[in-house]
Short mmCIF file of C-alpha atoms and ligand atoms in Angstrom, two decimals:
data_model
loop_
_atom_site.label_atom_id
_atom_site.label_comp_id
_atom_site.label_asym_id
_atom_site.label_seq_id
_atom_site.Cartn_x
_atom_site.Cartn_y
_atom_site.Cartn_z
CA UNK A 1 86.69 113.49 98.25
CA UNK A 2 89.46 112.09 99.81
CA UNK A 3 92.31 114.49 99.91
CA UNK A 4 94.96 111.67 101.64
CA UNK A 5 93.90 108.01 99.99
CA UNK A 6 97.53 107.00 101.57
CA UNK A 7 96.40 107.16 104.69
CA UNK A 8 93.96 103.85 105.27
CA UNK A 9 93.38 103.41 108.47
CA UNK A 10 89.98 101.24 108.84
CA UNK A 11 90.75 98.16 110.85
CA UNK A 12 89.92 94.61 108.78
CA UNK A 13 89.10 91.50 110.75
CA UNK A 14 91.12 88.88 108.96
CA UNK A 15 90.63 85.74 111.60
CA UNK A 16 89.82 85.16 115.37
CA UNK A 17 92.44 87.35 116.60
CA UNK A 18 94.09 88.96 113.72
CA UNK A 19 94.10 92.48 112.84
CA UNK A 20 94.97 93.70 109.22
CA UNK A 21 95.37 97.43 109.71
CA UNK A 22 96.38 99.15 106.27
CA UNK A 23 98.35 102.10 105.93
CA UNK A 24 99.27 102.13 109.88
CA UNK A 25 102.80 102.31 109.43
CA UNK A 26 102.58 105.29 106.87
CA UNK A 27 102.52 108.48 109.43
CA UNK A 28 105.98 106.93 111.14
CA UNK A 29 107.26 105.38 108.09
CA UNK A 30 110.35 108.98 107.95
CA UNK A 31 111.25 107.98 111.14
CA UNK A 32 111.38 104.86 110.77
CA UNK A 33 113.08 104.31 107.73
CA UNK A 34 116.19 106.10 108.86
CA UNK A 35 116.52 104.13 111.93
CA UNK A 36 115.64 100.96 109.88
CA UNK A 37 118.39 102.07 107.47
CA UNK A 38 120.66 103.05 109.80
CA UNK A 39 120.44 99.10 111.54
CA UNK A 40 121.09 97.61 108.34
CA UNK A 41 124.29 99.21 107.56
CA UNK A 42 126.06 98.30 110.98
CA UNK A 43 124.18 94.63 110.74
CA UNK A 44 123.51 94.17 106.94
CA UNK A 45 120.83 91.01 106.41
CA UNK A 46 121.85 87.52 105.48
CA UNK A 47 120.62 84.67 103.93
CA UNK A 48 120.57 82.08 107.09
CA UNK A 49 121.11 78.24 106.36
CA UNK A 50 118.20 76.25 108.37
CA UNK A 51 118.14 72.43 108.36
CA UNK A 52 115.78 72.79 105.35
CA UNK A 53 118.57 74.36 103.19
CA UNK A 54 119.47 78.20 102.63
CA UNK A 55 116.51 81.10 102.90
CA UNK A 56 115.87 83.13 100.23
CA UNK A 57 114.97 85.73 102.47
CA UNK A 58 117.76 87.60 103.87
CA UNK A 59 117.50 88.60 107.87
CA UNK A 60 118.55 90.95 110.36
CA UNK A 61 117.44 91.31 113.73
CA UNK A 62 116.84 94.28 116.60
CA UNK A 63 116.04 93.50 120.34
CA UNK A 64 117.35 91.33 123.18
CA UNK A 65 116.84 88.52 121.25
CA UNK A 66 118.01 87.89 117.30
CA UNK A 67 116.17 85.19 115.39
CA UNK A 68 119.40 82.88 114.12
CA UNK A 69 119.54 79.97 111.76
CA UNK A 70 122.02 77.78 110.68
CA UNK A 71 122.34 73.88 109.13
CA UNK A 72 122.02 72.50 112.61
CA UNK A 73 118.85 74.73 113.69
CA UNK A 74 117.11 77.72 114.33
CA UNK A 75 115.82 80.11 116.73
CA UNK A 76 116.61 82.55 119.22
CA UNK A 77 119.93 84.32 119.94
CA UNK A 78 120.79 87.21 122.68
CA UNK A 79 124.35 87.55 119.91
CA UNK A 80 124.64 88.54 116.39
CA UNK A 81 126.92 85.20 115.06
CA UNK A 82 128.56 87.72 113.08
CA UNK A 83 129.88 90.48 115.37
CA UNK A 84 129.32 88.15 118.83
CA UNK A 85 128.03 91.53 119.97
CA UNK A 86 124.15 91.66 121.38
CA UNK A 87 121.90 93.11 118.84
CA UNK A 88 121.11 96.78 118.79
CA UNK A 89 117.95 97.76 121.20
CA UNK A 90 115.03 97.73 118.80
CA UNK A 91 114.30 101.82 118.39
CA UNK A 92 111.45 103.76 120.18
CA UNK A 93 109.57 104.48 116.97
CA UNK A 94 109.34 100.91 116.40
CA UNK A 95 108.64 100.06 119.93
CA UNK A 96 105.50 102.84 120.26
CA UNK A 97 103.89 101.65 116.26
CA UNK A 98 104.27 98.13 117.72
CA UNK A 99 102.51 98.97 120.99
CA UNK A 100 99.66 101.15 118.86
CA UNK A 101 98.83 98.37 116.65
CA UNK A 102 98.31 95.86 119.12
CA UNK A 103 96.24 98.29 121.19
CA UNK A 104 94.14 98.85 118.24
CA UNK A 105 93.43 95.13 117.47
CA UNK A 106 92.58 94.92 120.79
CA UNK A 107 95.89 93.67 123.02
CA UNK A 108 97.37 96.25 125.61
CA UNK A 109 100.82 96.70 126.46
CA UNK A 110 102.69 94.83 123.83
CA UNK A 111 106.57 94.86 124.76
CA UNK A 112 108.08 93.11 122.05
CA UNK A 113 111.66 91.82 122.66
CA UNK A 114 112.68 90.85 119.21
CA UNK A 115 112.38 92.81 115.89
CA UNK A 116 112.96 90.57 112.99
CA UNK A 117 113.79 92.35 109.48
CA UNK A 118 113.31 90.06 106.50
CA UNK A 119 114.04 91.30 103.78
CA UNK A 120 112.60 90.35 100.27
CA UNK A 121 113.54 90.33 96.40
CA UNK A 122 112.20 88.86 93.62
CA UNK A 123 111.52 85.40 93.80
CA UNK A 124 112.21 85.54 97.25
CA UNK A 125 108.84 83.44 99.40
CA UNK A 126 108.61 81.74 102.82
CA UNK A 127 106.73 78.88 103.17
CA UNK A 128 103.77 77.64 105.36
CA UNK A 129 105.01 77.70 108.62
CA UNK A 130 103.98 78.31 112.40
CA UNK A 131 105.63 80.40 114.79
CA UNK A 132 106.00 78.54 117.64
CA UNK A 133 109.71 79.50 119.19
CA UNK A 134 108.06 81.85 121.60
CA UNK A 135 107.05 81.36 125.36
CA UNK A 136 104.08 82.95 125.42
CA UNK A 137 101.18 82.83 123.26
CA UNK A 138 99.02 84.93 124.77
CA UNK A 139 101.73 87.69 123.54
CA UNK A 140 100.41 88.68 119.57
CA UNK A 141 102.85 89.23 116.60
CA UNK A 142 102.67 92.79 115.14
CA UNK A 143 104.16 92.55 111.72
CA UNK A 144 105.06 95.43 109.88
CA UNK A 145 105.73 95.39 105.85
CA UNK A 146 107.44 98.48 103.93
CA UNK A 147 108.08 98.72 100.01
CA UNK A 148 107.01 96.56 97.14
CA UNK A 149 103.62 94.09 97.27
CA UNK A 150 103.49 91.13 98.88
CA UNK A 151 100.76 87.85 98.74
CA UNK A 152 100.67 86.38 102.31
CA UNK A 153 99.36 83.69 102.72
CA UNK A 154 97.13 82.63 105.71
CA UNK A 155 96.20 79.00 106.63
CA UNK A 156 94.63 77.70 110.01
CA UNK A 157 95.72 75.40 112.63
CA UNK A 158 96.62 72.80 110.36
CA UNK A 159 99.08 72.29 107.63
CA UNK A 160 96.07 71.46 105.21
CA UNK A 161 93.92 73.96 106.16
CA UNK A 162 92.61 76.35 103.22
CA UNK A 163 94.84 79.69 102.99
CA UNK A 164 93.54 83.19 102.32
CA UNK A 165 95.66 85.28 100.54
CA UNK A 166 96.31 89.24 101.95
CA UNK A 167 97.74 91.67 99.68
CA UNK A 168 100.21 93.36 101.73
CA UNK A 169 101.32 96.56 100.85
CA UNK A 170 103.64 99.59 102.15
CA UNK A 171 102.63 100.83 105.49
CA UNK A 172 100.33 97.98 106.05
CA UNK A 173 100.46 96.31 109.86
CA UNK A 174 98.99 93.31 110.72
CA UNK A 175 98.14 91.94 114.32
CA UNK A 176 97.96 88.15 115.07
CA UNK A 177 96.97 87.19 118.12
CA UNK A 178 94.40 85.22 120.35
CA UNK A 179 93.52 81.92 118.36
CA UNK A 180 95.01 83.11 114.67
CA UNK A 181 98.75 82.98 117.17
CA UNK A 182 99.21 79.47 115.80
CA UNK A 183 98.01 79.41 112.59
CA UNK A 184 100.38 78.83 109.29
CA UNK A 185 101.58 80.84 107.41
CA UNK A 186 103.70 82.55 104.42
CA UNK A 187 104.66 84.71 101.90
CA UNK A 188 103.94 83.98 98.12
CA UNK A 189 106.94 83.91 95.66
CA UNK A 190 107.63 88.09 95.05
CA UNK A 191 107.38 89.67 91.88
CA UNK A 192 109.71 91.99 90.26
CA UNK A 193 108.50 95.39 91.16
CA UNK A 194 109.61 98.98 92.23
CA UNK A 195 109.06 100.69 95.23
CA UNK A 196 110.15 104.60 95.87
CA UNK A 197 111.47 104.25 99.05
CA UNK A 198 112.81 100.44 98.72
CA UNK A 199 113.71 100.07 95.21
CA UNK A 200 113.31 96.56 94.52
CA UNK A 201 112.52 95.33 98.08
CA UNK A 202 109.95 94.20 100.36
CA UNK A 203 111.37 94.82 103.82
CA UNK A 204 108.91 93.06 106.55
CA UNK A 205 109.86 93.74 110.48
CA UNK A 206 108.52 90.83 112.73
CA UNK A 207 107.60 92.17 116.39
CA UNK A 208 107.65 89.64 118.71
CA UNK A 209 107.82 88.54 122.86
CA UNK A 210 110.27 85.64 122.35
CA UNK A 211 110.83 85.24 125.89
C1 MD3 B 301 100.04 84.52 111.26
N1 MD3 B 301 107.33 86.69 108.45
O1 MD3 B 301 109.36 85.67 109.86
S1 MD3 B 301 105.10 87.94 110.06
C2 MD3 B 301 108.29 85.05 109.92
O2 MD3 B 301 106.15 88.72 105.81
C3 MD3 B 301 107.15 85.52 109.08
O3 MD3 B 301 108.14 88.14 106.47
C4 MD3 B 301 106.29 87.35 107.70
O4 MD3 B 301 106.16 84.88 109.02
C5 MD3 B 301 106.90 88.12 106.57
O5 MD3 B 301 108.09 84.07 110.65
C6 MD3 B 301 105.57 88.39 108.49
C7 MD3 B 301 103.53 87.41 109.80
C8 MD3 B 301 103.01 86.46 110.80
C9 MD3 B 301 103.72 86.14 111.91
C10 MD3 B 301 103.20 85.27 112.82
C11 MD3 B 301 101.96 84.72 112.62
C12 MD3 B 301 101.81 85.93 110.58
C13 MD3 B 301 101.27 85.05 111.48
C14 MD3 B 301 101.41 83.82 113.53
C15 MD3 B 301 100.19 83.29 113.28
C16 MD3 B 301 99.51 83.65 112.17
FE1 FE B 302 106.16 83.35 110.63
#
């Protein structure tokens, strides 16, 4: 019998490259809630304009470099546009779960320099998109998702490729790397649900080498 079902670790093979590894965020996730909470309350997340119109996810960012958006264009920022002040360092526990999961799946010594923290409600979605603001690809994404369900969504190197859908859940970390880096993808629309530790939120931290 399994005394501690919370506590999925098995590694799952989602793509060339990526990593889904469930539950690896659950032995940190004390630690790093408080720092996480402690990050929003200084910088609280917004809902960024883009070119494409306003986000329905709200964002805050940790690291040298702050993902920004705004009606003329989007990317990275060393400054918070709100406070003009660089963006708190991105905190050790974060650093060392990032650095675990992408030794797991496989990539050794991941130093990312930019934590983005979207944060989800109901209704809330992203759309198909690639990442493609960052220098290096060889560098992989570790992203890390905390509170209520998600469906992400998980194309292939084109816009019309089929997607897969993950169910994403508290804890879960995934890895993209290799040739998954460039691939699309999203988040499906949220549903209303609760979480314990989030209440009605799905909070999903972005780990990336921008530069
Ligand atoms: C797959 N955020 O902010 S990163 C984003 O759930 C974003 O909020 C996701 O996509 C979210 O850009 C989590 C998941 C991710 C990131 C990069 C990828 C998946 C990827 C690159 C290639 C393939
Ligand atoms: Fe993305």
């Amino acid at each position: 019998m399994d005394l501690f079902p919370e506590h999925r670790t098995k590694p799952v093979a989602i793509a060339a490259g990526a990593c889904w590894l469930p539950g690896f965020a659950l032995s940190v996730m004390p630690t790093l809630w408080q720092s996480l909470q402690q990050h929003l309350a200084a910088h609280p997340a917004q809902q960024m304009m883009t070119p494409m119109g306003l986000m329905s996810v709200a964002t805050s960012s940790m690291g040298h470099w702050g993902w920004v958006g705004s009606s003329q264009g989007y990317g990275y920022l060393a400054y918070d546009p709100v406070t003009g002040q660089p963006w708190p360092a991105i905190p050790p526990v974060i650093l060392q779960l990032a650095a675990n999961a992408a030794a797991q799946a496989g990539y050794s010594d991941f130093v990312p320099d930019s934590c983005l923290i979207n944060i989800y409600q109901a209704g809330s979605k992203m759309g198909l998109h690639q990442d493609k603001d960052e220098q290096d690809f060889s560098q992989p994404i570790v992203s890390v998702s905390l509170g209520i369900p998600a469906t992400f969504l998980f194309g292939g190197a084109k816009r019309n490729d089929a997607s897969a859908k993950i169910p994403l859940q508290h804890g879960d970390v995934v890895v993209w790397g290799g040739e998954s880096r460039r691939f699309y993808h999203g988040v499906a629309a949220i549903g209303a649900h609760q979480h314990p530790l989030t209440g009605n939120k799905r909070i999903n931290l972005t780990l990336r080498k921008a530069k």
